[in-house]
Amino acid sequence: MKILFAASEIYPLIKTGGLADVAGSLPLALRTKGHDVKLIMPAYQGILEKVAPIQKTINLGNPFGVGDLRILETHIPENDTPIWLVQCQALYEREDGPYVDKNGQDFEDNHLRFCAFSWAAAYLVSNSELTDWQADILHLNDWQTGFAAAYLESWENKSVAVVTTVHNLRYNGSFEMHKFASTQLSTELLTMQGMEFYGRFSGLKAGLVYADAITTVSPSYAQEILTPEYGDGLDGILNVLSDKLTGILNGVDYNAWNPEIDPLIRQTYSTTSLQQKTTNKRALLAENNLSTDLTKPLFGVVSRLTEQKGLDLILETLPTILAQGARFVLLGSGDKTLEQGFMALQQQFPEQVAIRIGYDEAYSHRLQAGLDVLLIPSRFEPCGLTQLYALKYGTLPLVRQTGGLADTVFEEGEKANGFHFQDATSEALQACLQRCLETYHQPAIWHQKQINAMQYDYSWDKVTDQWIELYSSLIQ
Ligand code: ADP
Ligand code: GLC
């Protein structure tokens, strides 16, 4: 099958969260099974330095009046995956992140930036003579690509099947109606059964209503989003569309996340040399000038700092476990109030708490290898990848039971691999942390949980067949 995989971030080119990891690894897994997959992503500033030399340029003209859109055909050097970069200087060549400026504000023209990107993807699958490549499937990911389904709908293109994957329903890519004219889409699409969303227009809703299939990134989240609590205003339409909705759990690229071969950690280890993990713990503590007493547990977080992740609950509960000798390390950035809250905690407990505000891929690996426990108290979590990485590193995840966290972390039974709690309250988290501390002081039980954790197989290999089945069902 020929699959065009569209995403606004793709590891190792650019990453702000799990979407990039998925977009970097699912296409690879599909290629390993013999499918012909191409990626498409905007040519953000600095991206050209990270790809192979451009093999071909296709000029698509100036449909949005902001400058020519050019398709640069190349591939990702690390793994040879072909990629089309959508180049338009006025839209994508900016110093800041892919979505927000340096003050963390969404770019004012994000509707245009991602309509143009989506338009380019839709245009290429509709005009195969430009590329000598006719896609069977256009696989869209999140709101930044959802507009592509609307362009195909308005062009009445039925020759390609569209799959939309929801990685996060909270970001619905909705914009004020006065911006709609610049999208070049027909106002006929602005209905309740179309892409209109509470008086605005939404890229994600377009991706949902005009897709042939909708997936989300875990079975539990696929159920949750049908309820008002988790539906973010889209549960109504999702219930209407539920026949085409499925949940397929994300996988992990164990070439990148594996303590046996990870070049980014101090000491590699496996289930049979688990004691070596302590070398990583000691190094992580030393790197942060924290006491290297190995008898006390080390908790940590690697996360975007947003309301979603429930980290405010950690701020409330941490002092009690610090009083029992635990230490805490955080890597993350985002919400300024949370950043300040964690910095204040560090000031209050300088010998036990180390906070690093920023984004650092290598450090995130050192955390996964050196921590005893990774905390993920998310209010909602479509899949979550950090708990899957933690499991592989024998770092026990402590999670709120929601979405993909509920599908992958288990506290009870023979296969127990972590800790979980139900209510998004500091009391529930507190009680869970207490259970975790007690277990830490029962080394045999802890060790068994670590072994269980490391033996879980959440590789792409296990789920790629589900993807292939879904794609095949759409093109038959
Ligand atoms: P989300 O996509 O909601 O952010 P996931 O758990 O699916 O959550 O994926 C997060 C990804 O981003 C993981 O690869 C994690 O290691 C990475 N990550 C998050 N914050 C940082 C950071 N500050 N520095 C480095 N990597 C980070
Ligand atoms: C989103 C979700 C996260 C998921 C990731 C990759 O950002 O918040 O739970 O793991 O996408 O699908």
mmCIF file of C-alpha atoms and ligand atoms in Angstrom, residues 18-19 22 167-168 217 250 304 308-309 381-385, ligand 2:
data_model
loop_
_atom_site.group_PDB
_atom_site.id
_atom_site.type_symbol
_atom_site.label_atom_id
_atom_site.label_comp_id
_atom_site.label_asym_id
_atom_site.label_seq_id
_atom_site.Cartn_x
_atom_site.Cartn_y
_atom_site.Cartn_z
ATOM 1 C CA GLY A 18 4.643 12.247 21.683
ATOM 2 C CA LEU A 19 3.152 13.005 18.262
ATOM 3 C CA VAL A 22 4.770 8.341 16.742
ATOM 4 C CA HIS A 167 -3.519 12.248 19.503
ATOM 5 C CA ASN A 168 -5.114 14.891 21.662
ATOM 6 C CA VAL A 217 -4.059 6.249 20.381
ATOM 7 C CA ASN A 250 0.834 3.494 20.253
ATOM 8 C CA ARG A 304 5.126 19.142 28.874
ATOM 9 C CA GLN A 308 -3.510 17.920 31.087
ATOM 10 C CA LYS A 309 -0.612 16.356 32.937
ATOM 11 C CA GLU A 381 -3.861 10.919 28.602
ATOM 12 C CA PRO A 382 -4.688 9.763 25.067
ATOM 13 C CA CYS A 383 -1.839 7.245 25.155
ATOM 14 C CA GLY A 384 1.243 8.507 26.923
ATOM 15 C CA LEU A 385 4.654 7.339 25.808
HETATM 16 C C1 GLC B 2 -0.515 13.350 22.476
HETATM 17 C C2 GLC B 2 -1.017 12.805 23.804
HETATM 18 C C3 GLC B 2 -0.239 11.628 24.312
HETATM 19 C C4 GLC B 2 0.113 10.655 23.209
HETATM 20 C C5 GLC B 2 0.812 11.388 22.079
HETATM 21 C C6 GLC B 2 1.184 10.475 20.921
HETATM 22 O O1 GLC B 2 0.317 14.415 22.577
HETATM 23 O O2 GLC B 2 -1.100 13.816 24.788
HETATM 24 O O3 GLC B 2 -0.976 10.965 25.322
HETATM 25 O O4 GLC B 2 0.946 9.633 23.692
HETATM 26 O O5 GLC B 2 -0.019 12.380 21.574
HETATM 27 O O6 GLC B 2 0.066 9.822 20.394
#
